[in-house]
Coordinates of C-alpha atoms in Angstrom, one line a residue:
X17 CA 69.2 21.1 -32.3
X18 CA 66.1 18.9 -31.8
X19 CA 65.3 20.6 -28.5
X20 CA 65.7 24.0 -30.2
X21 CA 63.5 23.0 -33.1
X22 CA 60.9 21.6 -30.7
X23 CA 61.0 24.8 -28.6
X24 CA 60.7 26.9 -31.8
X25 CA 57.8 25.0 -33.2
X26 CA 55.9 25.4 -29.8
X27 CA 55.9 29.1 -30.2
X28 CA 52.9 30.9 -31.8
X29 CA 53.0 31.9 -35.4
X30 CA 53.0 35.6 -34.4
X31 CA 56.0 35.0 -32.1
X32 CA 58.0 33.2 -34.7
X33 CA 57.2 35.7 -37.5
X34 CA 58.0 38.6 -35.2
X35 CA 61.3 37.0 -34.2
X36 CA 62.2 36.5 -37.9
X37 CA 61.2 40.1 -38.5
X38 CA 63.4 41.2 -35.6
X39 CA 66.4 39.3 -37.1
X40 CA 65.7 40.9 -40.5
X41 CA 65.6 44.4 -38.9
X42 CA 68.9 43.7 -37.0
X43 CA 70.5 42.6 -40.3
X44 CA 69.1 45.7 -42.2
X45 CA 70.1 48.0 -39.4
X46 CA 73.6 46.5 -39.3
X47 CA 74.0 46.9 -43.1
X48 CA 72.6 50.4 -42.9
X49 CA 74.9 51.3 -40.1
X50 CA 77.9 50.0 -42.0
X51 CA 77.0 52.0 -45.1
X52 CA 76.1 55.1 -43.0
X53 CA 79.3 54.8 -40.9
X54 CA 81.4 54.4 -44.1
X55 CA 79.7 57.5 -45.6
X56 CA 80.1 59.5 -42.4
X57 CA 83.8 58.5 -42.1
X58 CA 84.4 59.7 -45.6
X59 CA 82.6 63.0 -44.9
X60 CA 84.6 63.4 -41.6
X61 CA 87.8 62.7 -43.4
X62 CA 87.0 65.0 -46.3
X63 CA 86.0 67.7 -43.9
X64 CA 89.3 67.3 -42.1
X65 CA 91.3 67.7 -45.3
X66 CA 89.2 70.7 -46.1
X67 CA 90.0 72.2 -42.8
X68 CA 93.7 71.4 -43.3
X69 CA 93.5 73.2 -46.6
X70 CA 91.8 76.1 -44.9
X71 CA 94.8 76.3 -42.5
X72 CA 97.0 76.6 -45.5
X73 CA 94.9 79.3 -47.0
X74 CA 95.0 81.3 -43.7
X75 CA 98.8 81.1 -43.7
X76 CA 99.0 82.3 -47.3
X77 CA 96.5 85.1 -46.6
X78 CA 98.7 86.4 -43.7
X79 CA 101.9 86.2 -45.8
X80 CA 100.2 88.1 -48.6
X81 CA 98.6 90.6 -46.3
X82 CA 102.0 91.4 -44.6
X83 CA 103.6 91.6 -48.0
X84 CA 106.4 89.2 -47.4
X85 CA 108.7 88.9 -50.4
X86 CA 110.2 85.5 -50.4
X87 CA 113.0 86.6 -52.6
X88 CA 114.2 88.5 -49.5
X89 CA 113.0 86.3 -46.7
X90 CA 114.4 87.1 -43.2
X91 CA 117.3 85.2 -41.8
X92 CA 116.8 83.2 -38.6
X93 CA 117.4 84.8 -35.2
X94 CA 116.9 88.3 -36.7
X95 CA 114.2 90.9 -35.7
X96 CA 112.5 90.3 -39.1
X97 CA 112.4 86.6 -38.4
X98 CA 110.7 87.1 -35.0
X99 CA 108.3 89.6 -36.5
X100 CA 107.4 87.0 -39.1
X101 CA 106.7 84.5 -36.2
X102 CA 104.7 87.1 -34.4
X103 CA 102.6 87.8 -37.6
X104 CA 102.0 84.1 -38.0
X105 CA 101.0 83.8 -34.4
X106 CA 97.9 85.7 -35.4
X107 CA 97.0 83.0 -38.0
X108 CA 93.9 81.1 -37.1
X109 CA 95.4 77.6 -37.4
X110 CA 94.1 75.2 -34.9
X111 CA 96.6 72.4 -35.8
X112 CA 100.4 72.3 -36.2
X113 CA 102.0 73.4 -39.4
X114 CA 105.5 74.5 -40.6
X115 CA 106.9 76.9 -43.2
X116 CA 110.2 76.0 -44.8
X117 CA 112.0 78.4 -47.1
X118 CA 115.5 78.8 -48.5
X119 CA 117.7 81.9 -48.4
X120 CA 121.4 82.1 -49.3
X121 CA 121.6 78.3 -49.4
X122 CA 120.3 78.1 -45.9
X123 CA 117.0 76.4 -44.9
X124 CA 114.8 78.4 -42.6
X125 CA 111.9 76.8 -40.7
X126 CA 109.1 78.6 -39.0
X127 CA 106.9 76.3 -36.9
X128 CA 103.4 77.0 -35.7
X129 CA 103.1 78.4 -32.2
X130 CA 102.7 76.0 -29.3
X131 CA 101.8 78.4 -26.5
X132 CA 102.3 78.0 -22.7
X133 CA 100.6 80.8 -20.8
X134 CA 101.9 82.3 -17.5
X135 CA 102.3 85.4 -15.3
X136 CA 105.6 87.2 -15.1
X137 CA 107.5 86.9 -11.8
X138 CA 109.4 90.0 -10.5
X139 CA 111.8 90.2 -7.5
X140 CA 109.6 93.0 -6.1
X141 CA 105.8 92.6 -6.1
X142 CA 104.2 94.7 -8.9
X143 CA 100.8 93.0 -8.9
X144 CA 101.7 90.0 -11.0
X145 CA 99.3 91.2 -13.7
X146 CA 101.5 91.0 -16.7
X147 CA 100.9 87.9 -18.8
X148 CA 103.4 86.1 -21.0
X149 CA 103.0 83.5 -23.8
X150 CA 105.9 81.2 -24.2
X151 CA 106.0 79.7 -27.7
X152 CA 107.6 76.2 -27.4
X153 CA 106.7 75.3 -31.0
X154 CA 110.4 74.9 -31.9
X155 CA 110.8 72.2 -29.2
X156 CA 110.8 68.6 -30.3
X157 CA 107.8 66.5 -29.7
X158 CA 109.7 64.5 -27.1
X159 CA 110.6 67.7 -25.2
X160 CA 107.0 68.9 -25.2
X161 CA 105.9 65.5 -24.0
X162 CA 108.5 65.6 -21.2
X163 CA 107.3 69.0 -20.2
X164 CA 103.7 67.9 -19.9
X165 CA 104.8 64.8 -18.0
X166 CA 106.4 67.1 -15.5
X167 CA 103.2 69.1 -15.2
X168 CA 101.4 65.9 -14.4
X169 CA 103.4 65.6 -11.2
X170 CA 102.7 69.2 -10.1
X171 CA 99.8 70.9 -8.4
X172 CA 98.5 73.2 -11.1
X173 CA 95.6 75.6 -10.5
X174 CA 94.1 78.2 -12.8
X175 CA 92.6 80.4 -10.1
X176 CA 95.8 80.7 -7.9
X177 CA 98.7 80.7 -10.4
X178 CA 101.2 81.8 -7.7
X179 CA 101.0 78.3 -6.4
X180 CA 101.9 76.9 -9.7
X181 CA 105.4 75.8 -10.9
X182 CA 107.8 78.7 -11.4
X183 CA 109.7 78.4 -14.6
X184 CA 112.6 80.2 -16.2
X185 CA 113.0 80.7 -19.9
X186 CA 116.0 82.0 -22.0
X187 CA 115.6 83.3 -25.4
X188 CA 114.0 86.3 -27.2
X189 CA 111.2 88.5 -25.8
X190 CA 108.8 90.4 -28.0
X191 CA 107.3 93.0 -25.7
X192 CA 105.6 94.9 -28.4
X193 CA 102.5 92.9 -28.0
X194 CA 100.3 92.0 -25.1
X195 CA 100.6 89.6 -23.6
X196 CA 104.3 89.4 -24.3
X197 CA 105.6 86.7 -26.7
X198 CA 108.7 84.8 -25.7
X199 CA 110.6 82.5 -28.1
X200 CA 112.8 80.3 -25.8
X201 CA 116.0 78.5 -26.5
X202 CA 115.6 76.6 -23.3
X203 CA 113.2 76.4 -20.3
X204 CA 114.0 75.0 -16.9
X205 CA 112.3 74.6 -13.5
X206 CA 113.1 76.8 -10.5
X207 CA 115.5 74.2 -9.0
X208 CA 117.2 73.6 -12.3
X209 CA 116.5 69.9 -12.2
X210 CA 114.3 69.8 -15.4
X211 CA 115.6 71.5 -18.6
X212 CA 113.9 71.6 -22.0
X213 CA 115.7 72.8 -25.1
X214 CA 114.6 74.0 -28.5
X215 CA 115.4 71.9 -31.6
X216 CA 116.9 74.9 -33.3
X217 CA 119.1 77.3 -31.3
X218 CA 117.7 80.7 -30.4
X219 CA 119.9 83.6 -29.2
X220 CA 119.5 83.9 -25.4
X221 CA 119.3 87.6 -25.2
X222 CA 116.4 87.8 -22.7
X223 CA 115.5 85.9 -19.6
X224 CA 112.1 85.7 -17.9
X225 CA 110.6 83.9 -14.9
X226 CA 106.9 83.1 -14.9
X227 CA 104.3 81.1 -13.1
X228 CA 102.6 78.5 -15.2
X229 CA 99.0 79.6 -15.6
X230 CA 97.4 77.1 -18.1
X231 CA 95.2 74.2 -16.9
X232 CA 96.5 70.8 -17.4
X233 CA 96.2 69.8 -21.1
X234 CA 93.4 67.5 -22.2
X235 CA 93.8 64.1 -23.7
X236 CA 93.6 65.5 -27.2
X237 CA 97.0 67.2 -27.0
X238 CA 98.6 63.9 -27.8
X239 CA 96.9 64.0 -31.2
X240 CA 98.4 67.5 -31.7
X241 CA 101.8 66.0 -30.8
X242 CA 101.3 63.2 -33.4
X243 CA 100.5 65.9 -36.0
X244 CA 103.6 67.9 -34.9
X245 CA 105.7 64.7 -35.1
X246 CA 104.5 64.3 -38.7
X247 CA 105.3 67.9 -39.5
X248 CA 108.8 67.7 -38.0
X249 CA 109.5 64.3 -39.7
X250 CA 108.5 65.8 -43.1
X251 CA 110.9 68.7 -42.4
X252 CA 113.6 66.1 -42.1
X253 CA 112.7 64.7 -45.5
X254 CA 111.0 61.5 -44.2
X255 CA 108.8 60.0 -46.9
X256 CA 105.0 59.9 -46.6
X257 CA 105.2 56.1 -46.8
X258 CA 107.3 55.9 -43.6
X259 CA 104.8 58.2 -41.9
X260 CA 101.7 56.0 -42.5
X261 CA 101.7 54.9 -38.9
X262 CA 101.3 58.6 -37.9
X263 CA 98.9 59.8 -40.5
X264 CA 96.0 57.9 -38.9
X265 CA 92.4 59.0 -38.8
X266 CA 92.9 61.6 -36.0
X267 CA 94.4 64.2 -38.3
X268 CA 94.6 65.1 -41.9
X269 CA 98.0 66.3 -43.4
X270 CA 99.2 67.6 -46.7
X271 CA 102.2 69.5 -48.3
X272 CA 102.3 72.5 -50.6
X273 CA 105.5 73.7 -52.3
X274 CA 106.8 76.0 -54.9
X275 CA 110.3 77.1 -55.8
X276 CA 111.0 79.1 -52.6
X277 CA 108.4 77.9 -50.1
X278 CA 107.3 74.5 -48.6
X279 CA 104.3 74.4 -46.3
X280 CA 103.4 71.2 -44.3
X281 CA 99.9 71.8 -42.9
X282 CA 97.6 69.5 -40.8
X283 CA 94.2 69.6 -39.2
X284 CA 93.7 67.6 -36.0
X285 CA 90.2 66.3 -35.3
X286 CA 88.5 63.9 -32.9
X287 CA 87.4 61.2 -35.3
X288 CA 85.0 59.4 -32.9
X289 CA 83.6 62.6 -31.6
X290 CA 83.0 64.0 -35.1
X291 CA 81.5 60.9 -36.5
X292 CA 79.3 60.5 -33.4
X293 CA 77.6 63.7 -34.5
X294 CA 76.0 61.6 -37.3
X295 CA 74.9 58.9 -34.9
X296 CA 74.4 60.8 -31.6
X297 CA 70.7 59.9 -31.4
X298 CA 70.8 57.1 -33.9
X299 CA 70.8 54.0 -31.5
X300 CA 67.9 55.2 -29.4
X301 CA 65.9 56.3 -32.5
X302 CA 66.6 53.0 -34.3
X303 CA 65.7 51.0 -31.2
X304 CA 62.4 52.8 -30.7
X305 CA 61.6 52.6 -34.4
X306 CA 62.4 48.9 -34.5
X307 CA 60.3 48.3 -31.4
X308 CA 57.4 50.2 -32.9
X309 CA 57.7 48.4 -36.2
X310 CA 57.8 45.0 -34.5
X311 CA 54.8 46.0 -32.4
X312 CA 52.9 46.9 -35.6
X313 CA 54.1 43.8 -37.4
X314 CA 53.0 41.6 -34.5
X315 CA 49.6 43.3 -34.4
X316 CA 49.3 42.9 -38.2
X317 CA 50.2 39.2 -38.1
X318 CA 47.8 38.6 -35.3
X319 CA 44.9 40.4 -37.1
X320 CA 45.8 39.0 -40.6
X321 CA 46.8 35.4 -39.7
X322 CA 46.5 34.4 -36.1
X323 CA 43.0 35.6 -35.2
X324 CA 41.5 34.3 -38.5
X325 CA 43.2 30.9 -37.8
X326 CA 41.7 31.0 -34.3
X327 CA 38.3 31.6 -35.8
X328 CA 38.8 28.8 -38.4
X329 CA 39.8 26.5 -35.5
X330 CA 36.6 27.3 -33.7
X331 CA 34.6 26.6 -36.9
X332 CA 36.4 23.3 -37.3
X333 CA 35.5 22.4 -33.7
X334 CA 31.9 23.1 -34.6
X335 CA 32.2 20.6 -37.5
X336 CA 34.0 18.1 -35.3
X337 CA 31.1 18.3 -32.8
X338 CA 28.5 18.1 -35.6
X339 CA 27.2 21.6 -34.7
X340 CA 26.4 22.5 -38.3
X341 CA 23.9 25.2 -37.3
X342 CA 26.8 27.2 -35.6
X343 CA 29.2 26.7 -38.5
X344 CA 29.8 30.0 -40.3
X345 CA 33.2 30.1 -42.0
X346 CA 34.6 33.2 -43.6
X347 CA 34.7 32.1 -47.2
X348 CA 34.8 35.7 -48.6
X349 CA 38.6 36.0 -48.0
X350 CA 40.8 35.7 -51.1
X351 CA 43.9 34.5 -49.4
X352 CA 45.1 31.0 -48.2
X353 CA 43.0 31.2 -45.1
X354 CA 40.0 31.8 -47.3
X355 CA 40.9 28.7 -49.3
X356 CA 41.2 26.8 -46.0
X357 CA 37.7 28.0 -44.9
X358 CA 36.2 27.1 -48.3
X359 CA 37.8 23.7 -48.1
X360 CA 36.4 23.4 -44.6
X361 CA 33.0 24.5 -45.8
X362 CA 33.0 21.9 -48.6
X363 CA 34.1 19.2 -46.1
X364 CA 31.4 20.3 -43.6
X365 CA 28.7 20.3 -46.3
X366 CA 29.8 16.8 -47.4
X367 CA 29.9 15.7 -43.8
X368 CA 26.5 17.3 -43.2
X369 CA 25.0 15.5 -46.1
X370 CA 26.5 12.2 -45.1
X371 CA 25.3 12.8 -41.5
X372 CA 21.8 13.5 -42.7
X373 CA 22.0 10.5 -45.0
X374 CA 23.2 8.3 -42.1
X375 CA 20.4 9.6 -39.9
X376 CA 18.0 9.1 -42.7
X377 CA 19.3 5.6 -43.2
X378 CA 19.1 4.9 -39.5
X379 CA 15.5 6.1 -39.5
X380 CA 14.7 3.9 -42.4
X381 CA 16.4 0.9 -40.7
X382 CA 14.4 1.5 -37.6
X383 CA 11.2 1.8 -39.7
X384 CA 12.3 -1.3 -41.6
X385 CA 12.8 -3.3 -38.4
X386 CA 9.5 -2.0 -37.0
X387 CA 7.6 -2.7 -40.1
X388 CA 9.2 -6.2 -40.6
X389 CA 8.5 -7.0 -37.0
X390 CA 4.9 -5.9 -37.4
X391 CA 4.5 -8.0 -40.6
X392 CA 6.2 -11.0 -39.1
X393 CA 4.4 -10.8 -35.8
X394 CA 1.0 -11.8 -37.1
X395 CA 2.1 -14.9 -39.1
X396 CA 4.2 -16.1 -36.2
X397 CA 1.3 -15.6 -33.8
X398 CA -1.0 -17.6 -36.2
X399 CA 1.5 -20.3 -36.7
X400 CA 2.0 -20.5 -32.9
X401 CA -1.8 -20.7 -32.3
X402 CA -2.3 -23.4 -35.0
X403 CA 0.6 -25.4 -33.6
X404 CA -0.8 -25.2 -30.1
X405 CA -4.3 -26.4 -31.4
X406 CA -2.7 -29.3 -33.2
X407 CA -0.8 -30.2 -30.0
X408 CA -4.2 -30.7 -28.3
X409 CA -4.9 -33.6 -30.6
X410 CA -8.0 -32.3 -32.2
X411 CA -9.9 -34.0 -35.0
X412 CA -8.1 -35.0 -38.2
X413 CA -10.1 -32.5 -40.3
X414 CA -9.2 -29.7 -38.0
X415 CA -5.5 -30.8 -38.1
X416 CA -5.5 -30.7 -41.9
X417 CA -7.0 -27.2 -41.9
X418 CA -4.5 -25.9 -39.4
X419 CA -1.6 -27.4 -41.2
X420 CA -2.8 -25.8 -44.4
X421 CA -3.0 -22.5 -42.6
X422 CA 0.5 -22.9 -41.2
X423 CA 1.8 -23.7 -44.7
X424 CA 0.1 -20.5 -46.1
X425 CA 1.5 -18.3 -43.4
X426 CA 4.9 -19.8 -43.8
X427 CA 4.7 -19.0 -47.5
X428 CA 3.8 -15.4 -46.8
X429 CA 6.7 -15.2 -44.4
X430 CA 9.1 -16.6 -47.0
X431 CA 7.8 -14.1 -49.5
X432 CA 8.3 -11.2 -47.1
X433 CA 11.8 -12.3 -46.2
X434 CA 12.8 -12.6 -49.9
X435 CA 11.5 -9.1 -50.6
X436 CA 13.3 -7.7 -47.7
X437 CA 16.5 -9.4 -48.8
X438 CA 16.0 -8.1 -52.3
X439 CA 15.5 -4.6 -51.2
X440 CA 18.5 -4.7 -48.8
X441 CA 20.7 -6.0 -51.6
X442 CA 19.5 -3.3 -54.0
X443 CA 20.0 -0.6 -51.3
X444 CA 23.7 -1.6 -51.1
X445 CA 24.1 -1.6 -54.9
X446 CA 25.8 1.5 -56.2
X447 CA 25.7 0.5 -59.9
X448 CA 24.6 -2.4 -62.1
X449 CA 27.0 -5.3 -62.6
X450 CA 25.3 -6.8 -65.7
X451 CA 24.4 -4.0 -68.0
X452 CA 23.4 -4.7 -71.6
X453 CA 21.3 -3.1 -74.3
X454 CA 17.7 -4.3 -73.9
X455 CA 14.8 -4.1 -76.3
X456 CA 12.3 -2.6 -73.9
X457 CA 9.4 -2.9 -76.4
X458 CA 9.9 -6.7 -76.6
X459 CA 10.3 -6.9 -72.8
X460 CA 7.0 -5.1 -72.1
X461 CA 5.2 -7.3 -74.8
X462 CA 6.5 -10.4 -73.1
X463 CA 5.4 -9.1 -69.6
X464 CA 1.9 -8.3 -70.9
X465 CA 1.6 -11.9 -72.3
X466 CA 3.0 -13.3 -69.1
X467 CA 0.5 -11.4 -66.9
X468 CA -2.4 -12.0 -69.3
X469 CA -4.3 -14.3 -66.9
X470 CA -4.4 -11.4 -64.4
X471 CA -6.2 -9.2 -66.9
X472 CA -8.7 -11.9 -67.9
X473 CA -11.7 -9.9 -66.4
X474 CA -10.2 -6.4 -67.2
X475 CA -10.5 -4.3 -70.3
X476 CA -6.8 -4.2 -71.2
X477 CA -5.5 -1.7 -73.9
X478 CA -1.9 -1.9 -75.0
X479 CA 0.0 0.9 -77.0
X480 CA 3.7 -0.2 -77.3
X481 CA 6.0 1.6 -79.7
X482 CA 8.6 -0.6 -81.4
X483 CA 12.3 -0.1 -81.2
X484 CA 12.5 1.4 -77.7
X485 CA 15.9 0.3 -76.3
X486 CA 17.6 0.9 -72.9
X487 CA 20.8 -0.2 -71.3
X488 CA 20.4 -2.1 -68.1
X489 CA 19.8 -5.4 -66.3
X490 CA 17.0 -7.3 -68.0
X491 CA 16.1 -9.4 -64.9
X492 CA 15.7 -6.3 -62.7
X493 CA 13.7 -4.4 -65.3
X494 CA 11.3 -7.3 -65.8
X495 CA 10.7 -7.3 -62.1
X496 CA 10.1 -3.5 -61.9
X497 CA 7.8 -3.3 -64.9
X498 CA 6.1 -6.5 -63.9
X499 CA 5.4 -5.1 -60.4
X500 CA 3.6 -2.1 -62.0
X501 CA 1.5 -4.4 -64.3
X502 CA 0.7 -6.7 -61.3
X503 CA -0.4 -3.8 -59.1
X504 CA -2.6 -2.5 -61.9
X505 CA -4.3 -5.9 -62.2
X506 CA -4.7 -6.3 -58.4
X507 CA -6.2 -2.9 -57.7
X508 CA -8.5 -2.5 -60.7
X509 CA -12.1 -3.8 -60.3
X510 CA -13.6 -6.5 -62.5
X511 CA -14.3 -5.2 -66.0
X512 CA -12.2 -2.2 -65.1
X513 CA -9.9 -0.5 -67.7
X514 CA -6.1 -1.0 -67.7
X515 CA -4.0 0.9 -70.2
X516 CA -0.3 0.1 -70.8
X517 CA 1.7 2.6 -72.9
X518 CA 5.3 2.7 -74.1
X519 CA 6.4 5.7 -76.2
X520 CA 9.6 6.9 -77.8
X521 CA 8.7 10.5 -77.3
X522 CA 5.9 12.8 -76.5
X523 CA 5.3 12.2 -72.8
X524 CA 6.4 9.7 -70.2
X525 CA 8.2 6.7 -71.9
X526 CA 6.2 4.1 -69.9
X527 CA 2.9 4.4 -68.0
X528 CA 0.3 2.0 -66.5
X529 CA -3.3 3.4 -65.8
X530 CA -6.1 1.5 -64.2
X531 CA -9.6 2.3 -62.9
X532 CA -9.9 2.4 -59.1
X533 CA -10.8 4.6 -56.3
X534 CA -8.5 7.6 -56.1
X535 CA -5.6 7.6 -53.6
X536 CA -5.5 10.6 -51.2
X537 CA -3.0 13.2 -52.5
X538 CA -1.1 13.1 -49.2
X539 CA -0.4 9.4 -49.6
X540 CA 0.8 9.5 -53.3
X541 CA 4.5 10.5 -52.5
X542 CA 4.6 7.7 -49.8
X543 CA 3.6 4.8 -52.0
X544 CA 7.3 4.1 -52.8
X545 CA 8.4 4.0 -49.1
X546 CA 9.2 0.6 -47.5
X547 CA 6.3 -1.2 -45.9
X548 CA 3.9 1.6 -46.7
X549 CA 0.4 0.4 -47.5
X550 CA -2.7 2.5 -47.8
X551 CA -5.8 1.2 -46.0
X552 CA -7.7 0.5 -49.1
X553 CA -4.7 -1.3 -50.7
X554 CA -4.3 -3.4 -47.6
X555 CA -8.0 -4.3 -47.5
X556 CA -7.9 -5.2 -51.2
X557 CA -4.7 -7.1 -51.7
X558 CA -2.8 -7.5 -48.4
X559 CA 0.6 -6.9 -49.9
X560 CA 3.8 -6.4 -47.9
X561 CA 4.5 -2.8 -49.0
X562 CA 7.9 -3.6 -50.5
X563 CA 7.0 -4.0 -54.2
X564 CA 6.9 -0.4 -55.2
X565 CA 9.9 0.4 -53.0
X566 CA 11.9 -2.3 -54.8
X567 CA 10.6 -1.0 -58.2
X568 CA 11.7 2.5 -57.4
X569 CA 15.1 1.3 -56.4
X570 CA 15.6 -0.7 -59.6
X571 CA 14.5 2.2 -61.8
X572 CA 16.8 4.5 -59.9
X573 CA 19.7 2.2 -60.7
X574 CA 18.8 2.7 -64.4
X575 CA 18.6 6.5 -64.2
X576 CA 14.7 6.4 -64.1
X577 CA 12.1 7.3 -61.6
X578 CA 8.5 6.3 -61.0
X579 CA 5.6 8.7 -60.1
X580 CA 1.9 8.1 -59.2
X581 CA -1.0 10.4 -59.9
X582 CA -4.8 10.3 -59.8
X583 CA -6.8 10.5 -62.9
X584 CA -10.5 11.1 -63.5
X585 CA -11.3 7.3 -63.3
X586 CA -8.4 5.9 -61.3
X587 CA -4.6 6.0 -60.8
X588 CA -1.7 6.2 -63.2
X589 CA 1.9 5.1 -62.6
X590 CA 4.4 6.5 -65.1
X591 CA 8.2 6.2 -65.5
X592 CA 10.4 9.1 -66.6
X593 CA 14.1 9.9 -66.8
X594 CA 15.6 11.4 -63.6

């Protein structure tokens, strides 16, 4: 079972669905065939009973046409009796039947004709052109079967009847018709070894010899014998229940009776040949139709499912290889494959953003390393040079100056490393851990008082609205707003104007403006990048270029952002909500 399941799962979707469709078609065809066969069998059976009834109607039509009065029905073995049989010989009844009537407390039976054709034999040649029809319908079924068994052992030809068996019959000859009709009491071979007798005695008033002329009977004559057996058994009064083994599907049988007359009539038919008329071209047509439907189904599955899945697979491979410019999924479909493509597009978009973010982060890391290396290279070179000079045992005054320079550069390096660590820590922070409600008005007031010495030679104006509150980390906010105040003090000239504003509404909540030379417009967006320092700023203050980047990161964590713009007299930094 596991091997079969493994084999099954290795097949393509189209193959599996087509196989299931084929099984369904086989089941549907089997059910349809069963229903159709049942209906056809009923129609064949009904048609057979209709034909049997038609035989009965033909019999009655002849009796009425010949004006037979059943109150004065002919006695057996009389000329009137044989005339009745001759009249019934003309009835178009292609299956055995029998007529039974009663006269003078005697039962008379007239069986349907069972004809054996031949050519009369004369002692002197007369041309052998006179034909004869021997009616052996009054023979029992066993006698008729024995006669045909005998014919099976003989050479029988239709073209050369003189070479056929020569038979002798004893009974009554009706030579008023052509070919002559003979009603035998017995029939025997030329050598007298085989004799066949009628079930009811017939007066042997005539004798004829004839060459058997018919072809050998076909296989369907046995069905006629079965029908005759049924008729003869019913003549003997055998019940229908006892005849169920005979009344099979190869013939239909029925009985009609009135006060004087009983007719058992049948209709022999070839059940399989008749029913095959309904299905003669059925197998081939169904087979071709099923093959055509399976072909269309396979094509439909491939176009509706397989090919779109192949295309989705190719698109997924583009995503797997990070080929986002070649990724074009079919998101317009409204089915499950469309849902899959939309999910794949969402995944690709998220992956693309993350990939761009990672590349951006990697670029920033490289810039960070390059800038840090650049900023650390100069102090290290100075420290190395001062240390080398001290190692040469110069004068005590020079040693003291070099040691002071080494201490200064070491302090600058410590400050740079702390800022880099702070920025790195903030860059990894997704949200604030210690968030409280802060009185921003009080915080800015305290920062202005704290940085008052820096504004000693500046014209400071402060406009701080009361009651401005914000949720956040107080330590980080002090550092961010303090950096803005410190930069304003650093880059404004002596006696320059510095304006600090905090509003509840009507503009940016917080802004710091100072007099200075304008910053080129192209550099304004880059002021918040790591290690970025404009030439003028570097000449003026020599900062590390991390202060504003750290400030922007802190404000971002609080849902704020900082912008810079040139004014008529200087530069203004302002903070707004994101």
